Coordinates of C-alpha atoms in Angstrom, one line a residue:
X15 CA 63.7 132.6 107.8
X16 CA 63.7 130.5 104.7
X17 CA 60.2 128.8 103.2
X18 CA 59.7 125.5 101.7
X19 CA 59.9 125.3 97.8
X20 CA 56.3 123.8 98.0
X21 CA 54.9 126.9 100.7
X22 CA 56.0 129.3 98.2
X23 CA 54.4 127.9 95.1
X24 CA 51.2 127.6 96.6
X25 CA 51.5 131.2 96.7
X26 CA 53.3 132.7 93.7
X27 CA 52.5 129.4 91.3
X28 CA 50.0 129.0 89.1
X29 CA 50.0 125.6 87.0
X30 CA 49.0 125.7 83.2
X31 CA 48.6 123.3 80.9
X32 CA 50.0 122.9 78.4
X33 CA 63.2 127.0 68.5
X34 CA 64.6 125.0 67.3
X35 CA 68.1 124.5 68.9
X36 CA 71.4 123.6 67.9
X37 CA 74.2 121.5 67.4
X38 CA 76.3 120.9 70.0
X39 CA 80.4 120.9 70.2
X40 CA 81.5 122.0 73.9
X41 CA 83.2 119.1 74.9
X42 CA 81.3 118.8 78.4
X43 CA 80.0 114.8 78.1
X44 CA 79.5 113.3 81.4
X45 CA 80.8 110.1 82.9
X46 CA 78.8 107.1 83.1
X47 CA 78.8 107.1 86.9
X48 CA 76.6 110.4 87.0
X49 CA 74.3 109.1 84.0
X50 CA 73.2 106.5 86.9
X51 CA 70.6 108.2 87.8
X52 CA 69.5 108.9 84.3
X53 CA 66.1 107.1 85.2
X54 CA 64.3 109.5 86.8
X55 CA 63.4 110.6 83.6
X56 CA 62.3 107.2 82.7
X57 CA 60.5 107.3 86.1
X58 CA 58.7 110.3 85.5
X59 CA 57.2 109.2 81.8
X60 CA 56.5 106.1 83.4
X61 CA 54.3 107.3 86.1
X62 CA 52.8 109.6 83.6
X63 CA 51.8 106.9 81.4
X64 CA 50.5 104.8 84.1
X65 CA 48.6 107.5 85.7
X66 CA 46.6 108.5 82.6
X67 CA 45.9 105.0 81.6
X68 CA 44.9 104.3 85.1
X69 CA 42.4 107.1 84.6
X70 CA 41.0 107.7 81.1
X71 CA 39.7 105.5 78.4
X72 CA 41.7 106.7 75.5
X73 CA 39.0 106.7 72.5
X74 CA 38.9 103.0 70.8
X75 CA 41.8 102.4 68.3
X76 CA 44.4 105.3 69.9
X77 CA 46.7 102.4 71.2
X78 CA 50.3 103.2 70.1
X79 CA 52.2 105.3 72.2
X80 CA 54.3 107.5 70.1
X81 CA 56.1 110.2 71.7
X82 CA 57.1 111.4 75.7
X83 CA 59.0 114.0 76.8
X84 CA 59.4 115.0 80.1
X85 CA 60.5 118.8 81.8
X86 CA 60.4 120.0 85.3
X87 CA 59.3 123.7 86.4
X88 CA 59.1 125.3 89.4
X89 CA 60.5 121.9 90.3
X90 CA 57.1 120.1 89.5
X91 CA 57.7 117.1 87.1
X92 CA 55.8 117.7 83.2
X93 CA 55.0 114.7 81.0
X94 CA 53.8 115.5 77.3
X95 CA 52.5 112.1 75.9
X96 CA 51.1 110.6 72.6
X97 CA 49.2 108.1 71.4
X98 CA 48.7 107.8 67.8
X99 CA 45.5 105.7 66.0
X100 CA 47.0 102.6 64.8
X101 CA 44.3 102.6 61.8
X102 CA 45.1 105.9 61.0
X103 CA 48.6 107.2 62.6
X104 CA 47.5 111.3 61.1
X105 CA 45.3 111.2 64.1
X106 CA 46.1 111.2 67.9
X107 CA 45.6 111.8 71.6
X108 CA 47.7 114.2 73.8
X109 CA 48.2 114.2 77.1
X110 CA 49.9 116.5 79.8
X111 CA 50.5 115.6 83.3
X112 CA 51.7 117.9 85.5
X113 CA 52.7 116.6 88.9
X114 CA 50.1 113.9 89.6
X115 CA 47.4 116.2 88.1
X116 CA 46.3 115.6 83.9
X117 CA 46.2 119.5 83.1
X118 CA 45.6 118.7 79.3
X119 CA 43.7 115.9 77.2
X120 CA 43.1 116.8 73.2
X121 CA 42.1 114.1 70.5
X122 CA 43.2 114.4 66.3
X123 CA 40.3 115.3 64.3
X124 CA 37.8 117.4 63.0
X125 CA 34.4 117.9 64.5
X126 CA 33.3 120.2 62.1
X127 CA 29.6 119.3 60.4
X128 CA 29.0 122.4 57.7
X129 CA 25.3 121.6 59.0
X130 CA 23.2 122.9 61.9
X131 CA 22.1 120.6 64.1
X132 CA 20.5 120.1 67.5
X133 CA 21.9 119.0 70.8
X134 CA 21.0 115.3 71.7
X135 CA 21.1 116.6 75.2
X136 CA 20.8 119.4 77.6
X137 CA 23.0 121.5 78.7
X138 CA 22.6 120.1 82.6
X139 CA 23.7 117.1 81.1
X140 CA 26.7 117.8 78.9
X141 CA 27.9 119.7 82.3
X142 CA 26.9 116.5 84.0
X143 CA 28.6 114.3 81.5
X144 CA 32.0 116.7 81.7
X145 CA 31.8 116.8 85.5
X146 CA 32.2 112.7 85.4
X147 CA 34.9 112.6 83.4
X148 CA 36.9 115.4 84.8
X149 CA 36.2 114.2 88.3
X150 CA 37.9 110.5 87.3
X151 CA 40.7 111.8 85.6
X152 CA 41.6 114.6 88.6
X153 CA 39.8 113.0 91.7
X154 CA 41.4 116.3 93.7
X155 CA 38.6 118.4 91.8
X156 CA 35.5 116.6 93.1
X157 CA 33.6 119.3 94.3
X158 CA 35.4 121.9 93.7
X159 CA 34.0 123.0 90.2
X160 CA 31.0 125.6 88.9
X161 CA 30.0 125.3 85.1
X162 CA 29.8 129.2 83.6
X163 CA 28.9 129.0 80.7
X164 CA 27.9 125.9 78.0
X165 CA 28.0 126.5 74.1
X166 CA 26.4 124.5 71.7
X167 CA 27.0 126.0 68.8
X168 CA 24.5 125.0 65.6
X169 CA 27.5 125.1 63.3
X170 CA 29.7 122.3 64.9
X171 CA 28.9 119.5 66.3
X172 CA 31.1 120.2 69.4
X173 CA 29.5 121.2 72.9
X174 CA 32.1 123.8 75.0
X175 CA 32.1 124.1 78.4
X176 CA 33.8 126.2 81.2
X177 CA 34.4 125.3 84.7
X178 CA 35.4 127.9 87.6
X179 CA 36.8 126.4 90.4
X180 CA 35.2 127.6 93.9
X181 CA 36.1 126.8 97.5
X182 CA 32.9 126.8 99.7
X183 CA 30.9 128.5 96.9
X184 CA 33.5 131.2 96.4
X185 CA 35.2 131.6 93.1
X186 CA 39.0 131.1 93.1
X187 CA 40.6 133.1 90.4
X188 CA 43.0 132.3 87.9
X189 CA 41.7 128.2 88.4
X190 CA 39.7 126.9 85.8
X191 CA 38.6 124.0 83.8
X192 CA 37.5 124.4 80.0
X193 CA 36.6 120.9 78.3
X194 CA 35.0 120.1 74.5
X195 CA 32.3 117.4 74.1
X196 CA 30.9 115.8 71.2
X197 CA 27.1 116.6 70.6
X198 CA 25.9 114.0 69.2
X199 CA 28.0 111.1 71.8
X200 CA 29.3 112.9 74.5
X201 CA 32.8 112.1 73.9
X202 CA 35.6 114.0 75.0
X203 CA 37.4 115.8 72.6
X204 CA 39.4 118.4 74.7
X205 CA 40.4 119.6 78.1
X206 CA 42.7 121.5 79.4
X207 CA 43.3 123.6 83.5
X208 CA 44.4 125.7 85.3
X209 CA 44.7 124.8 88.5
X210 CA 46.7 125.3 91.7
X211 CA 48.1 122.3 93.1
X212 CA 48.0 121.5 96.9
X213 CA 46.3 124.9 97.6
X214 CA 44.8 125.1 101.0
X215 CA 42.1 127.7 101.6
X216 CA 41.1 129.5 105.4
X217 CA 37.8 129.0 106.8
X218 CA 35.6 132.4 105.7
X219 CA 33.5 131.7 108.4
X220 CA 35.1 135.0 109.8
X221 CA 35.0 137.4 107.1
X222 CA 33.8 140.8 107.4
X223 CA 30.3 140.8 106.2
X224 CA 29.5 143.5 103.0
X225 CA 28.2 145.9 105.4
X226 CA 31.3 146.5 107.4
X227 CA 33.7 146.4 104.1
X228 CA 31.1 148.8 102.7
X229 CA 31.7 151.2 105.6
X230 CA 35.1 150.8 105.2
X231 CA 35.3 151.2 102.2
X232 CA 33.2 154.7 102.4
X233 CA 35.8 156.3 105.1
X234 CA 39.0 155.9 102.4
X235 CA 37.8 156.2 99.2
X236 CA 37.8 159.7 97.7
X237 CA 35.1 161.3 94.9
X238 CA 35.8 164.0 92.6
X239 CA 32.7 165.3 90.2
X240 CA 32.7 165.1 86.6
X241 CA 31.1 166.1 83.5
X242 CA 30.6 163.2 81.1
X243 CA 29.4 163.5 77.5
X244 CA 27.4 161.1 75.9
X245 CA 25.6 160.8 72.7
X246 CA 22.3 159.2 73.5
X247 CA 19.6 161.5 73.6
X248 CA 16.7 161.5 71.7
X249 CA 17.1 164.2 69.3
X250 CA 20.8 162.4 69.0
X251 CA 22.5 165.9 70.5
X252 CA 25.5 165.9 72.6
X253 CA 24.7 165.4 76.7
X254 CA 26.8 166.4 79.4
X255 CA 26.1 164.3 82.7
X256 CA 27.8 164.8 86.1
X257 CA 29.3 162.1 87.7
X258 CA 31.0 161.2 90.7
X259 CA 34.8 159.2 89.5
X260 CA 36.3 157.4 92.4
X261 CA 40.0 158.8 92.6
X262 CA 41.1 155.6 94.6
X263 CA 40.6 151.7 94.7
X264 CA 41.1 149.5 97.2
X265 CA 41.8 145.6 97.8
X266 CA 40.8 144.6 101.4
X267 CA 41.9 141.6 103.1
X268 CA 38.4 140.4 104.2
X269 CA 39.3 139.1 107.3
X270 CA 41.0 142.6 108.8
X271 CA 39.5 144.8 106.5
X272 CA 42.8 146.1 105.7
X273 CA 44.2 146.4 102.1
X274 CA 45.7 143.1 101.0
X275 CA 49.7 142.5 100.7
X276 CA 48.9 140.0 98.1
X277 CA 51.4 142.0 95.6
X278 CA 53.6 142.6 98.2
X279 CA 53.7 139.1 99.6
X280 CA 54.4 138.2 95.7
X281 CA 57.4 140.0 95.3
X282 CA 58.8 138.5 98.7
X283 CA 58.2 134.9 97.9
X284 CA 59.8 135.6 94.1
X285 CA 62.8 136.7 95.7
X286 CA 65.3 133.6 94.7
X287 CA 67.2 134.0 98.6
X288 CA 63.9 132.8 100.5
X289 CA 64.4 129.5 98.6
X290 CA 65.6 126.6 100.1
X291 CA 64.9 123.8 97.4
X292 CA 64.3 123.0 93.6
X293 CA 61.4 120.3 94.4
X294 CA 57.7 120.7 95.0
X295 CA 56.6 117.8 96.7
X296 CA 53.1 116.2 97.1
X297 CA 51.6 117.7 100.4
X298 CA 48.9 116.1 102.8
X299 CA 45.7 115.7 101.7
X300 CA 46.1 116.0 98.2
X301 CA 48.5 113.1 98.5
X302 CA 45.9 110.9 100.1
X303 CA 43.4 111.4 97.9
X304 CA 45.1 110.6 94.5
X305 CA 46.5 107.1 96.1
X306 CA 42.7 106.6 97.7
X307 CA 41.5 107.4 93.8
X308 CA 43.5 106.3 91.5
X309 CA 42.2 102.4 91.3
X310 CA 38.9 103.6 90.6
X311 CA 39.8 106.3 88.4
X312 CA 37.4 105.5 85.7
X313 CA 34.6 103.4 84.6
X314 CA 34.9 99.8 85.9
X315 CA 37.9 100.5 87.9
X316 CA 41.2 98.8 87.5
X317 CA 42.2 95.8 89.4
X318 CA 45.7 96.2 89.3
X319 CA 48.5 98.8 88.6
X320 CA 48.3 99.4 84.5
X321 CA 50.9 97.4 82.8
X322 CA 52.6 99.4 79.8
X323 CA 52.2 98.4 76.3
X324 CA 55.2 97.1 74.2
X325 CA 54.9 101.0 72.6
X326 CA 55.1 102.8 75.9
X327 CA 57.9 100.8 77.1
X328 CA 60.1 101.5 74.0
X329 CA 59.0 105.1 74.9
X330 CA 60.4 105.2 77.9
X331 CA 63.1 103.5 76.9
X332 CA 64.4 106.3 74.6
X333 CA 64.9 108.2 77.5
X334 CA 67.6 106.2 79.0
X335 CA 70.7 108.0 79.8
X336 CA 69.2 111.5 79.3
X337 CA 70.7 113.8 82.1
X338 CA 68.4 115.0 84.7
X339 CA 68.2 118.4 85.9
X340 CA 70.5 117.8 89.0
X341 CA 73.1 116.1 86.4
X342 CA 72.8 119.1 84.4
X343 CA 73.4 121.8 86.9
X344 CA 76.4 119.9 87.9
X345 CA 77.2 120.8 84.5
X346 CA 76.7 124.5 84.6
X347 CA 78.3 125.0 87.7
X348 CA 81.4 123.1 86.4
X349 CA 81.3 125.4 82.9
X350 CA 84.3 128.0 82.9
X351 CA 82.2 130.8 81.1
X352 CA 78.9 130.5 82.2
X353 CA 78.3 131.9 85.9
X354 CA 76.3 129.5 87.5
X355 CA 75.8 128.3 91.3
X356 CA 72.9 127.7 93.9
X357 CA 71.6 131.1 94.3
X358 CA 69.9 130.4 90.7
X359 CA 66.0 129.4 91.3
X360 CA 65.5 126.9 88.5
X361 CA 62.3 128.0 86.0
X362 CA 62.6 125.5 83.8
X363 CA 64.4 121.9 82.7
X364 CA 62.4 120.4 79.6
X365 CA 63.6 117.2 77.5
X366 CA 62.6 116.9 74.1
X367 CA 63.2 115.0 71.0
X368 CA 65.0 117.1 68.6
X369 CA 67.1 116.0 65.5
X370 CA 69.3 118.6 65.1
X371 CA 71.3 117.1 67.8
X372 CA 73.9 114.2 68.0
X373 CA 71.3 112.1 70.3
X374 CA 68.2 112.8 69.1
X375 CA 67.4 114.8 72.3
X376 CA 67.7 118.3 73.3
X377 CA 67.6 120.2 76.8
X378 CA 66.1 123.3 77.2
X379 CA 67.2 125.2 80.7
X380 CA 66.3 128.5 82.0
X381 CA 67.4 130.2 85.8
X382 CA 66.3 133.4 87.7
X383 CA 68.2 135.0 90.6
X384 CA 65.8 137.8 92.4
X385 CA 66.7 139.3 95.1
X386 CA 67.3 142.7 96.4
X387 CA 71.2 142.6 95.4
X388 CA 70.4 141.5 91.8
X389 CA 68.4 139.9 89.3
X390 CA 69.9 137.7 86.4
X391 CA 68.2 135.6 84.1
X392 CA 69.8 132.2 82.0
X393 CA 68.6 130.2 79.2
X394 CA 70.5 127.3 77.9
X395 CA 70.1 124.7 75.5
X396 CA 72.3 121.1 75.4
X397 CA 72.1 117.8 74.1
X398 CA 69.8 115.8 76.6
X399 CA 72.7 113.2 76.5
X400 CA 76.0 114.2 76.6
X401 CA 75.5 117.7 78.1
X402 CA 76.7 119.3 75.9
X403 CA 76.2 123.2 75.4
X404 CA 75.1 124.6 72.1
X405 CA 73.5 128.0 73.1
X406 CA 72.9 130.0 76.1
X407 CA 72.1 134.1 76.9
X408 CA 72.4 135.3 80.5
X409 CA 71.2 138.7 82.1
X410 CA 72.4 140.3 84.6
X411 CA 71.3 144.0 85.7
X412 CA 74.5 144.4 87.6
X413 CA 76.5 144.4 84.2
X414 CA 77.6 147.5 83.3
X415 CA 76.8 149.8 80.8
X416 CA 78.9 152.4 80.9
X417 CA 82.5 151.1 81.4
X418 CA 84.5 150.8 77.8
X419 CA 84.9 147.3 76.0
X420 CA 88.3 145.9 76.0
X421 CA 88.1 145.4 72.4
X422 CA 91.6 143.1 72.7
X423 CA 90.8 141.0 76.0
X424 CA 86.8 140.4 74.9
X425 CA 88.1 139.5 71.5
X426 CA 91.1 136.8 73.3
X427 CA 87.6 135.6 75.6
X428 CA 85.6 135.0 72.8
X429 CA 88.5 133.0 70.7
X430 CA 88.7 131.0 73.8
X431 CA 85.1 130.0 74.4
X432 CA 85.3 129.6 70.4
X433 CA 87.9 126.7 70.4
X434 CA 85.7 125.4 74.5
X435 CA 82.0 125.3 72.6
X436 CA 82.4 124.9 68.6
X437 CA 86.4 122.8 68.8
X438 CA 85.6 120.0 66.1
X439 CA 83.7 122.8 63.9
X440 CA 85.7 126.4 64.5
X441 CA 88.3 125.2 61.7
X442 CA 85.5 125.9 59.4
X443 CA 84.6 129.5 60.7
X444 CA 86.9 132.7 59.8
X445 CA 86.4 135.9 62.1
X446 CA 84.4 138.8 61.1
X447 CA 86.6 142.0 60.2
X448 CA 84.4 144.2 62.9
X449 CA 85.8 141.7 65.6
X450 CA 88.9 144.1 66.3
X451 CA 87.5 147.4 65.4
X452 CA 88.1 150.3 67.9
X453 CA 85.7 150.3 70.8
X454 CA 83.1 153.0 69.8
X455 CA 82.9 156.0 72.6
X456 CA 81.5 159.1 72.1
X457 CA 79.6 162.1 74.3
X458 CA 76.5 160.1 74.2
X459 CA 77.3 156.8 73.6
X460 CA 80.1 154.1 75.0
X461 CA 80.3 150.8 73.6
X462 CA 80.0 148.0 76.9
X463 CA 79.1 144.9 75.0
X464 CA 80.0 143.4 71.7
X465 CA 79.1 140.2 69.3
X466 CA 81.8 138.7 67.8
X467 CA 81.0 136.9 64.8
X468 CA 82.5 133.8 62.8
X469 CA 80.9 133.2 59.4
X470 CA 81.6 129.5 58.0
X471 CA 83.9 129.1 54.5
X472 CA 84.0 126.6 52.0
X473 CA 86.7 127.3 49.6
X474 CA 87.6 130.6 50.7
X475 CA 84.0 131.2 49.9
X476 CA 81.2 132.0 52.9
X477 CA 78.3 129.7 53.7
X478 CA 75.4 132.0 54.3
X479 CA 73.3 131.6 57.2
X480 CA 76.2 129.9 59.0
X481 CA 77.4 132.0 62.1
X482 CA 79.0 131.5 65.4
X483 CA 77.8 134.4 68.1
X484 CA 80.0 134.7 70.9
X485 CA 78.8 138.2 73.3
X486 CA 81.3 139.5 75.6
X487 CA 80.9 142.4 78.1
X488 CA 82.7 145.4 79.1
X489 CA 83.2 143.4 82.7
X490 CA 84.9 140.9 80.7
X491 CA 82.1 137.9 80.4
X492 CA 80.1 135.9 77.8
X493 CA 76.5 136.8 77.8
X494 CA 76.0 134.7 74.7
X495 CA 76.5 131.6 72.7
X496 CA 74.9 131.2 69.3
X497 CA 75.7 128.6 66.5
X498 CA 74.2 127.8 63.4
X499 CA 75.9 125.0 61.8
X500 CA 74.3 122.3 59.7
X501 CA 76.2 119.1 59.9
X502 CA 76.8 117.0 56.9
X503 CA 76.6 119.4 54.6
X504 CA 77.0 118.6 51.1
X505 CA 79.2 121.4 48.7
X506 CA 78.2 120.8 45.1
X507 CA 81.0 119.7 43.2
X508 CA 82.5 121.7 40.2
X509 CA 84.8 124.8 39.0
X510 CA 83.9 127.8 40.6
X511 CA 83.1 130.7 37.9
X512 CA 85.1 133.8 37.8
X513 CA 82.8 137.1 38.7
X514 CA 82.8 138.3 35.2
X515 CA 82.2 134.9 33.6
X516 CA 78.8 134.5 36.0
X517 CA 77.4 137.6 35.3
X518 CA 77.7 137.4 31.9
X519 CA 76.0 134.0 31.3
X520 CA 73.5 135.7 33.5
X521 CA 72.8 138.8 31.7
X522 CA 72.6 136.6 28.7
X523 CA 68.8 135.4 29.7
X524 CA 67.8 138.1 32.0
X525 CA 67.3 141.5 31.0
X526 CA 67.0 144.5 33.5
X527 CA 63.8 146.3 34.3
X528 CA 63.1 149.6 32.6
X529 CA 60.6 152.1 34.7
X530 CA 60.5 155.7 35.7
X531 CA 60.7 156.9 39.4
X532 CA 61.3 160.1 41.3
X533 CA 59.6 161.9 44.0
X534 CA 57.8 165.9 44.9
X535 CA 59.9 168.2 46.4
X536 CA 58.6 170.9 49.3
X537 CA 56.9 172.9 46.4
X538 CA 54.8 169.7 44.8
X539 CA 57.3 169.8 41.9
X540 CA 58.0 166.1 40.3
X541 CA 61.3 164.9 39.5
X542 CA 61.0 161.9 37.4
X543 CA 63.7 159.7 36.1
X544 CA 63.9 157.0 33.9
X545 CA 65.5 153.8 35.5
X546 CA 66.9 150.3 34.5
X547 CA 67.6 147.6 37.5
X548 CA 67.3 144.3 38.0
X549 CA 66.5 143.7 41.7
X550 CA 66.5 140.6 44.0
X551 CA 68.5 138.2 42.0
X552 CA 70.7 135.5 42.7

């Protein structure tokens, strides 16, 4: 039977807070009929925007909204936002909302004071100070937070403090909160959690109490006597204690007393087949609470729904007519060299502003399929607004690695994909000489997989750093699409200098480096020799 997306994540998800790509030449653009549901991209930096403002009190002058990108994983929406000082645009405030939950606030600055000084307050109330602000900007966490520890550290004038989240007093792992004050006003400075969203927790009214797991625990677990040596007694000499070393551990379930499936349990929900859905949505009382919370989110409340600024709107605004993940699957699935359809579990769809391509925005993608017949793994990158491929690399452990390259049909593939990926640009490239070399075989070793390479020319002469990547496999598929290709590139202009002609107005200022070397043989003998060369030059 298959399980919700959102059933599943609960389980296997945990929420944290938070290269550079390349052009792009596959001509893959999308109509203007599909873009028309560009604006959920829009949508989700909108609601971002007007969530946080809703609920924190950005620090005074931090009122230009500078920069939002927006991704999706696990298929729970991310926002990444910016607001920059407006007397002093080096400085300012970040923001991450995942879902409907802020999982990251950090301000510009230094709060460094070479100095010692004391705390203006006590450590109760810097927790209690934290606990306020934490509670307005996630109402979901009231009462559900335990302070650890609280450093107030003479040589700063920061106050750190960690929160573990509990559940009727117990401590739930891998959930925390960490947040930064400032000593001397009790401003926020950072925060940042982990946190599992829309988590629901059994009653422990019925757990085993310690004396039956104890019991338990003393039937099944095994002892085997050792001698230990330490190196703490008094006259400093060597001691051998014995000891008993437990030869088995145990997890129970505390309601059976059983060991837990937990890692079993993991493996099942990971497996991409129980999957029936890309989105996460907002379950029960979680739900409630955030619309019951949000109006009074901080201080003084808000009256009405926030209003964007003129800078947040023309935030927004830049993402309009940016694909959306749906959009961009439609694009995979339609691509003739990339094997993509809707067993893949979608990781992964992030938007972000990138110059290196055409729009000014760049898609970064990445796919699992799990299950007990496979498991393959994609990563793609694209423009964010014409869909246009630029890179991908897929894994797939059914490949194999053993069956000989067709050195002729990979090489015909990769031309192909060549002209499909890079057509405006693969005039300028020129295939590598190793492209159509024999297929290597030997006893030990048979050659399955192969890059083909195309270096970039400019007068018969190669542009370094400039490569095409195209890998094909012995079943006859592209694993891999790299390009590196600077656009509007400038060649310097001039006569091109013979070899000879070069070197010797080189050699005419440079002179070669005179030194000895050499080296001991098996018998410590030296072997010196006197040496000119002139290394590293250009």
């Amino acid at each position: 039977m298959k399980i919700s997306r959102a059933v599943a994540a609960i389980a296997a998800v945990t929420i944290l807070m938070g290269g550079v790509a390349v052009p792009v030449y596959a001509d893959t653009s999308i109509s203007a009929s599909q873009t028309a549901s560009s604006n959920d991209n829009q949508k989700v930096l909108e609601d971002a925007i007007v969530l946080v403002r809703s609920r924190i009190k950005l620090p005074a002058g931090y009122d230009t909204f500078s920069d939002g990108n927006v991704s999706k994983r696990n298929g729970v929406n991310i926002a990444n936002l910016t607001w920059k000082n407006s007397k002093d645009e080096s400085q300012s405030v970040y923001v991450t909302v995942t879902g409907k939950l802020i999982t990251s606030y950090r301000t510009g600055g230094s709060y460094y004071d070479p100095k010692p000084s004391f705390a203006k307050y006590t450590a109760a109330k810097y927790e209690s100070m934290a606990l306020a602000w934490i509670e307005k900007a996630n109402p979901t966490m009231k009462g559900k937070l335990r302070a650890k520890n609280c450093d107030m550290s003479i040589t700063d004038n920061t106050v750190r403090i960690s929160f573990e989240r509990v559940n009727n007093g117990i401590t739930v792992k891998n959930n925390s909160v960490s947040i930064s004050l400032r000593k001397d006003t009790g401003e926020i400075i950072s925060f940042s959690a982990s946190w599992w969203r829309n988590a629901t927790f059994e009653s422990d009214s019925k757990k085993l109490s310690q004396a039956q797991i104890k019991k338990i625990y003393s039937s099944e677990v095994t002892l085997t006597p050792h001698y230990r040596i330490s190196y703490d007694d008094d006259q400093g000499r060597s001691v051998a204690r014995a000891v008993y070393v437990p030869d088995n551990s145990f997890v129970y379930n505390a309601f059976t007393g059983k060991p837990t499936t937990m890692a079993d349990d993991r493996r099942r929900l990971m497996n991409t087949d129980l999957y029936d859905s890309d989105d996460v949505e907002e379950e029960g009382a979680y739900a409630d609470v955030e619309a019951a919370e949000v109006a009074n989110a901080y201080a003084g409340g808000v009256s009405k729904k926030y209003e964007l600024s003129d800078s947040e709107k023309a935030g927004v605004k830049k993402l309009e007519n940016a694909i959306t993940s749906e959009q961009f699957k439609k694009i995979l699935k339609d691509d003739p060299y990339i094997d993509f359809d809707d067993t893949y579990h979608v990781d992964s769809f992030n938007i972000s502003e990138n110059s290196d391509y055409d729009s000014g925005w760049g898609i970064w993608f990445s796919a699992h399929v799990n299950n007990e017949k496979r498991y393959v793994s994609l990563d793609v990158q694209a423009d964010a607004k014409t869909g246009k491929i630029s890179s991908f690399r897929m894994y797939d452990n059914k490949s194999s690695d053993k069956k000989a390259l067709s050195v002729n049909e990979a090489n015909k593939l990769a031309g192909a994909a060549l002209k499909y990926y890079c057509g405006d640009i693969c005039s300028m490239y020129k295939a590598d000489a190793d492209n159509t070399a024999p297929a290597v075989k030997t006893s030990e070793y048979t050659e399955s997989s192969r890059v083909f390479r195309y270096k970039r020319y400019y007068n018969d002469i190669v542009v370094d750093g400039q490569t095409i990547s195209i890998t094909v496999n012995s079943d006859n598929k592209i694993t891999s699409l790299s390009v590196s290709h600077t656009k509007d590139l400038s060649f310097a202009k001039g006569t091109v200098l013979s070899k000879s002609a070069a070197l010797s107005k080189f050699l005419a200022k440079n002179d070669l480096e005179l030194y000895f070397d050499g080296f001991e043989d098996l018998d410590s003998k030296a072997h010196t020799y006197l040496h000119y060369a002139l290394n590293n030059w250009t």
